[in-house]
Amino acid sequence: TLNTNGKTAKMRNAIRNNEGEHTLKITGGGTMIPLVGYLIQNFKGATLEIDNVNLESNIEGSLIKNTGTLNVKSGNLRSLTSNIISNHEAGQVNISGGTLVGQSEYKEGSTSTYPTIWNNGNEGKIKITGGNISSKLSNTIYNKAGGTVDISGDTTNISSENNTTIFNSATGRINITGGNISSKLGNTVYNVGGTITLVEGTVKALQANVINNRGEGQVNISGGEIIGQNEYQEGSTDSYPVIYNNDDG
């Protein structure tokens, strides 16, 4: 266990939870800030637990890079200009609580965006059962390849202010069995070739499509509440269907 004891630590070298069957728990109510690159790297076979700690970054590089098992139970995780979690290979991310606030400003000289949670592998798995996860500028969740994202829980809130909340591509799978997922300016769920399954939960968009399905994407809806556009975007009178099926979807 790494107990931060309510202190603030600015770190030049990342915390490395090396490969192997062991657990590192970070707790104690303190604040950890990286000066260079990743704050924490969690490797294959290892387990990292985040519980009652503040992790903050305003530099390039994900706050946490994971190829092992990452459990986020509570705390505040913030990244101004990059990903909070990048999940690679067969990494498993479990989020049951806490507040994750993603990109809110651009890097100097750039307009690139970085998802709050980036699932970057065919075998990567993200399981969200609670917590508040958001982004101002980017996708909140980007399921890039063939990974799986499972969303449930009455205390789960996922949102994006100026971009798509959940972006699913390739053969990725998004399973929604609970929670509240919303967007303001962008689509709530944008699916390109993958599969979206909605069983329970609330999915809503203030000014755009709730679900935008493209390519060979598949959308399965058996329950839940879907709430579409209820105001225009500034300076526009364009309207957006609740569900938009484009191309071959």
Tab-separated table of C-alpha atoms in Angstrom:
chain	number	residue	atom	x	y	z
A	1	THR	CA	0.000	0.000	0.000
A	2	LEU	CA	1.140	3.508	-0.862
A	3	ASN	CA	-0.410	5.898	1.685
A	4	THR	CA	-0.214	9.526	0.543
A	5	ASN	CA	-1.146	10.778	4.055
A	6	GLY	CA	-2.967	13.825	2.693
A	7	LYS	CA	0.226	15.245	1.182
A	8	THR	CA	0.952	16.553	-2.327
A	9	ALA	CA	3.738	14.885	-4.309
A	10	LYS	CA	5.069	16.077	-7.680
A	11	MET	CA	6.852	13.198	-9.363
A	12	ARG	CA	9.386	13.171	-12.188
A	13	ASN	CA	9.457	9.378	-12.675
A	14	ALA	CA	6.302	7.296	-13.107
A	15	ILE	CA	5.176	4.801	-10.517
A	16	ARG	CA	5.734	1.372	-12.055
A	17	ASN	CA	3.680	-1.545	-10.800
A	18	ASN	CA	5.780	-4.196	-12.492
A	19	GLU	CA	4.585	-7.392	-14.154
A	20	GLY	CA	3.532	-10.193	-11.790
A	21	GLU	CA	0.761	-11.306	-9.462
A	22	HIS	CA	0.748	-8.582	-6.834
A	23	THR	CA	-1.382	-5.588	-5.822
A	24	LEU	CA	-0.470	-1.945	-5.283
A	25	LYS	CA	-3.087	0.146	-3.463
A	26	ILE	CA	-2.775	3.941	-3.526
A	27	THR	CA	-4.820	5.741	-0.877
A	28	GLY	CA	-4.610	8.326	1.902
A	29	GLY	CA	-6.373	11.422	0.552
A	30	GLY	CA	-3.255	13.036	-0.889
A	31	THR	CA	-2.510	14.433	-4.346
A	32	MET	CA	-0.054	13.060	-6.900
A	33	ILE	CA	1.071	15.125	-9.911
A	34	PRO	CA	3.432	13.958	-12.709
A	35	LEU	CA	6.131	16.280	-14.013
A	36	VAL	CA	7.013	14.078	-17.018
A	37	GLY	CA	4.982	11.450	-18.936
A	38	TYR	CA	2.733	8.896	-17.276
A	39	LEU	CA	2.002	9.163	-13.580
A	40	ILE	CA	1.408	5.415	-13.148
A	41	GLN	CA	2.144	2.392	-15.342
A	42	ASN	CA	0.452	-0.852	-14.336
A	43	PHE	CA	1.848	-3.915	-16.089
A	44	LYS	CA	0.502	-7.332	-17.130
A	45	GLY	CA	-0.550	-9.588	-14.246
A	46	ALA	CA	-0.369	-6.775	-11.678
A	47	THR	CA	-3.319	-5.122	-9.913
A	48	LEU	CA	-3.514	-1.403	-9.178
A	49	GLU	CA	-6.157	-0.066	-6.778
A	50	ILE	CA	-7.055	3.636	-6.593
A	51	ASP	CA	-9.026	4.497	-3.453
A	52	ASN	CA	-9.369	7.945	-1.848
A	53	VAL	CA	-6.541	9.729	-3.645
A	54	ASN	CA	-6.272	12.662	-6.080
A	55	LEU	CA	-4.354	12.177	-9.339
A	56	GLU	CA	-3.844	15.264	-11.503
A	57	SER	CA	-1.985	16.013	-14.735
A	58	ASN	CA	-1.628	18.930	-17.154
A	59	ILE	CA	1.116	17.414	-19.339
A	60	GLU	CA	1.358	14.981	-22.254
A	61	GLY	CA	0.886	11.299	-21.446
A	62	SER	CA	-1.946	9.310	-19.892
A	63	LEU	CA	-2.415	9.636	-16.169
A	64	ILE	CA	-2.545	5.825	-15.931
A	65	LYS	CA	-1.321	3.362	-18.583
A	66	ASN	CA	-2.688	-0.124	-17.911
A	67	THR	CA	-1.994	-3.603	-19.260
A	68	GLY	CA	-2.891	-5.392	-16.009
A	69	THR	CA	-5.949	-4.944	-13.754
A	70	LEU	CA	-6.930	-1.447	-12.643
A	71	ASN	CA	-9.580	-0.904	-9.949
A	72	VAL	CA	-10.816	2.662	-9.384
A	73	LYS	CA	-12.950	2.782	-6.234
A	74	SER	CA	-12.911	6.440	-5.179
A	75	GLY	CA	-10.933	9.655	-5.520
A	76	ASN	CA	-10.542	12.451	-8.060
A	77	LEU	CA	-8.659	11.830	-11.312
A	78	ARG	CA	-8.118	14.827	-13.606
A	79	SER	CA	-6.156	15.323	-16.807
A	80	LEU	CA	-6.319	18.714	-18.507
A	81	THR	CA	-4.740	17.795	-21.854
A	82	SER	CA	-4.500	13.996	-22.168
A	83	ASN	CA	-6.124	10.631	-21.319
A	84	ILE	CA	-6.859	9.677	-17.754
A	85	ILE	CA	-6.737	5.934	-18.506
A	86	SER	CA	-5.227	4.258	-21.556
A	87	ASN	CA	-5.931	0.521	-21.501
A	88	HIS	CA	-3.793	-1.742	-23.713
A	89	GLU	CA	-3.515	-5.411	-24.759
A	90	ALA	CA	-5.761	-7.538	-22.471
A	91	GLY	CA	-5.948	-4.955	-19.699
A	92	GLN	CA	-8.975	-4.930	-17.384
A	93	VAL	CA	-10.306	-1.661	-15.950
A	94	ASN	CA	-12.975	-1.721	-13.218
A	95	ILE	CA	-14.509	1.592	-12.128
A	96	SER	CA	-16.958	1.485	-9.220
A	97	GLY	CA	-16.685	5.058	-7.945
A	98	GLY	CA	-14.755	8.293	-7.998
A	99	THR	CA	-14.740	11.313	-10.295
A	100	LEU	CA	-12.810	11.231	-13.569
A	101	VAL	CA	-12.605	14.565	-15.395
A	102	GLY	CA	-10.962	14.424	-18.803
A	103	GLN	CA	-9.545	16.920	-21.284
A	104	SER	CA	-10.688	20.499	-20.760
A	105	GLU	CA	-8.063	22.393	-22.791
A	106	TYR	CA	-5.883	21.886	-25.859
A	107	LYS	CA	-2.136	21.459	-25.808
A	108	GLU	CA	-0.316	24.547	-27.010
A	109	GLY	CA	-0.464	24.783	-30.812
A	110	SER	CA	-2.770	21.765	-31.159
A	111	THR	CA	-6.457	20.946	-31.455
A	112	SER	CA	-6.002	17.187	-30.880
A	113	THR	CA	-8.387	15.536	-28.443
A	114	TYR	CA	-7.702	12.721	-25.980
A	115	PRO	CA	-10.501	10.500	-24.601
A	116	THR	CA	-10.935	10.303	-20.857
A	117	ILE	CA	-10.826	6.495	-21.149
A	118	TRP	CA	-9.117	4.957	-24.186
A	119	ASN	CA	-9.552	1.205	-24.705
A	120	ASN	CA	-6.843	0.414	-27.239
A	121	GLY	CA	-6.814	-3.333	-27.839
A	122	ASN	CA	-8.889	-6.236	-29.144
A	123	GLU	CA	-8.908	-7.912	-25.733
A	124	GLY	CA	-9.178	-4.859	-23.483
A	125	LYS	CA	-12.136	-4.704	-21.102
A	126	ILE	CA	-13.682	-1.744	-19.308
A	127	LYS	CA	-16.310	-2.365	-16.613
A	128	ILE	CA	-18.073	0.660	-15.117
A	129	THR	CA	-20.515	0.151	-12.233
A	130	GLY	CA	-20.367	3.594	-10.606
A	131	GLY	CA	-18.691	6.993	-10.631
A	132	ASN	CA	-18.808	10.259	-12.562
A	133	ILE	CA	-16.816	10.289	-15.810
A	134	SER	CA	-16.706	13.311	-18.115
A	135	SER	CA	-14.837	15.334	-20.726
A	136	LYS	CA	-15.243	18.876	-21.963
A	137	LEU	CA	-13.418	18.587	-25.308
A	138	SER	CA	-13.011	14.902	-26.194
A	139	ASN	CA	-14.828	11.578	-26.259
A	140	THR	CA	-15.352	10.330	-22.748
A	141	ILE	CA	-14.913	6.684	-23.764
A	142	TYR	CA	-13.194	5.586	-26.981
A	143	ASN	CA	-13.367	1.856	-27.686
A	144	LYS	CA	-10.862	1.739	-30.516
A	145	ALA	CA	-10.559	-1.888	-31.624
A	146	GLY	CA	-12.335	-5.095	-30.609
A	147	GLY	CA	-12.523	-4.467	-26.882
A	148	THR	CA	-15.561	-4.574	-24.607
A	149	VAL	CA	-17.087	-1.848	-22.450
A	150	ASP	CA	-19.760	-2.831	-19.893
A	151	ILE	CA	-21.741	-0.003	-18.257
A	152	SER	CA	-24.196	-0.460	-15.380
A	153	GLY	CA	-25.118	0.973	-11.978
A	154	ASP	CA	-27.519	3.596	-10.627
A	155	THR	CA	-24.596	5.821	-9.581
A	156	THR	CA	-22.888	5.775	-12.998
A	157	ASN	CA	-22.851	9.121	-14.841
A	158	ILE	CA	-20.942	9.480	-18.127
A	159	SER	CA	-21.009	12.698	-20.162
A	160	SER	CA	-19.252	14.885	-22.724
A	161	GLU	CA	-19.845	18.577	-23.248
A	162	ASN	CA	-18.480	19.252	-26.752
A	163	ASN	CA	-17.842	15.850	-28.330
A	164	THR	CA	-19.237	12.326	-28.634
A	165	THR	CA	-19.604	10.679	-25.242
A	166	ILE	CA	-18.969	7.064	-26.343
A	167	PHE	CA	-17.154	6.294	-29.611
A	168	ASN	CA	-17.162	2.618	-30.619
A	169	SER	CA	-15.248	1.388	-33.668
A	170	ALA	CA	-14.075	-1.744	-35.507
A	171	THR	CA	-15.553	-4.834	-33.794
A	172	GLY	CA	-15.867	-3.234	-30.364
A	173	ARG	CA	-18.786	-4.004	-28.048
A	174	ILE	CA	-20.604	-1.554	-25.762
A	175	ASN	CA	-23.089	-3.160	-23.354
A	176	ILE	CA	-25.333	-0.779	-21.400
A	177	THR	CA	-27.409	-2.301	-18.594
A	178	GLY	CA	-27.732	0.789	-16.406
A	179	GLY	CA	-26.381	4.232	-15.656
A	180	ASN	CA	-26.918	7.702	-17.111
A	181	ILE	CA	-25.085	8.571	-20.330
A	182	SER	CA	-25.464	12.011	-21.880
A	183	SER	CA	-24.035	14.562	-24.305
A	184	LYS	CA	-24.558	18.244	-24.878
A	185	LEU	CA	-23.161	19.168	-28.305
A	186	GLY	CA	-22.066	15.828	-29.810
A	187	ASN	CA	-23.632	12.403	-30.314
A	188	THR	CA	-24.091	10.386	-27.160
A	189	VAL	CA	-23.120	7.082	-28.820
A	190	TYR	CA	-21.286	6.960	-32.163
A	191	ASN	CA	-20.920	3.450	-33.552
A	192	VAL	CA	-18.739	2.581	-36.560
A	193	GLY	CA	-18.761	-1.146	-37.266
A	194	GLY	CA	-19.122	-2.406	-33.716
A	195	THR	CA	-22.080	-3.537	-31.619
A	196	ILE	CA	-24.133	-1.472	-29.165
A	197	THR	CA	-26.507	-3.283	-26.805
A	198	LEU	CA	-28.893	-1.269	-24.629
A	199	VAL	CA	-30.876	-3.187	-22.005
A	200	GLU	CA	-31.407	-0.639	-19.207
A	201	GLY	CA	-30.295	2.862	-18.276
A	202	THR	CA	-30.854	6.368	-19.598
A	203	VAL	CA	-29.147	7.623	-22.759
A	204	LYS	CA	-29.822	11.200	-23.832
A	205	ALA	CA	-28.550	13.975	-26.123
A	206	LEU	CA	-29.307	17.655	-25.664
A	207	GLN	CA	-28.398	18.955	-29.144
A	208	ALA	CA	-27.471	15.956	-31.363
A	209	ASN	CA	-28.215	12.270	-32.099
A	210	VAL	CA	-28.465	9.902	-29.188
A	211	ILE	CA	-27.193	7.031	-31.358
A	212	ASN	CA	-25.393	7.516	-34.667
A	213	ASN	CA	-24.796	4.151	-36.349
A	214	ARG	CA	-22.452	3.850	-39.348
A	215	GLY	CA	-20.663	1.326	-41.497
A	216	GLU	CA	-21.640	-2.231	-40.590
A	217	GLY	CA	-22.514	-1.277	-37.041
A	218	GLN	CA	-25.177	-3.194	-35.111
A	219	VAL	CA	-27.459	-1.613	-32.498
A	220	ASN	CA	-29.637	-3.814	-30.251
A	221	ILE	CA	-32.207	-2.140	-27.978
A	222	SER	CA	-34.394	-4.172	-25.616
A	223	GLY	CA	-34.973	-1.617	-22.863
A	224	GLY	CA	-33.820	1.593	-21.258
A	225	GLU	CA	-34.830	5.212	-21.791
A	226	ILE	CA	-33.657	7.140	-24.862
A	227	ILE	CA	-34.166	10.923	-24.845
A	228	GLY	CA	-33.426	12.960	-27.966
A	229	GLN	CA	-32.699	16.571	-28.870
A	230	ASN	CA	-34.611	19.209	-26.930
A	231	GLU	CA	-32.776	22.370	-27.980
A	232	TYR	CA	-30.948	23.775	-31.014
A	233	GLN	CA	-27.226	24.260	-31.222
A	234	GLU	CA	-26.248	27.914	-30.960
A	235	GLY	CA	-26.910	29.774	-34.218
A	236	SER	CA	-28.622	26.769	-35.827
A	237	THR	CA	-32.108	25.368	-36.386
A	238	ASP	CA	-30.878	21.937	-37.482
A	239	SER	CA	-32.621	18.953	-35.957
A	240	TYR	CA	-31.054	15.557	-35.231
A	241	PRO	CA	-32.889	12.209	-35.133
A	242	VAL	CA	-32.785	10.304	-31.860
A	243	ILE	CA	-31.359	7.287	-33.737
A	244	TYR	CA	-29.580	7.858	-37.045
A	245	ASN	CA	-28.735	4.778	-39.118
A	246	ASN	CA	-26.270	5.765	-41.851
A	247	ASP	CA	-24.507	3.804	-44.639
A	248	ASP	CA	-24.804	0.021	-44.232
A	249	GLY	CA	-25.639	-0.068	-40.510
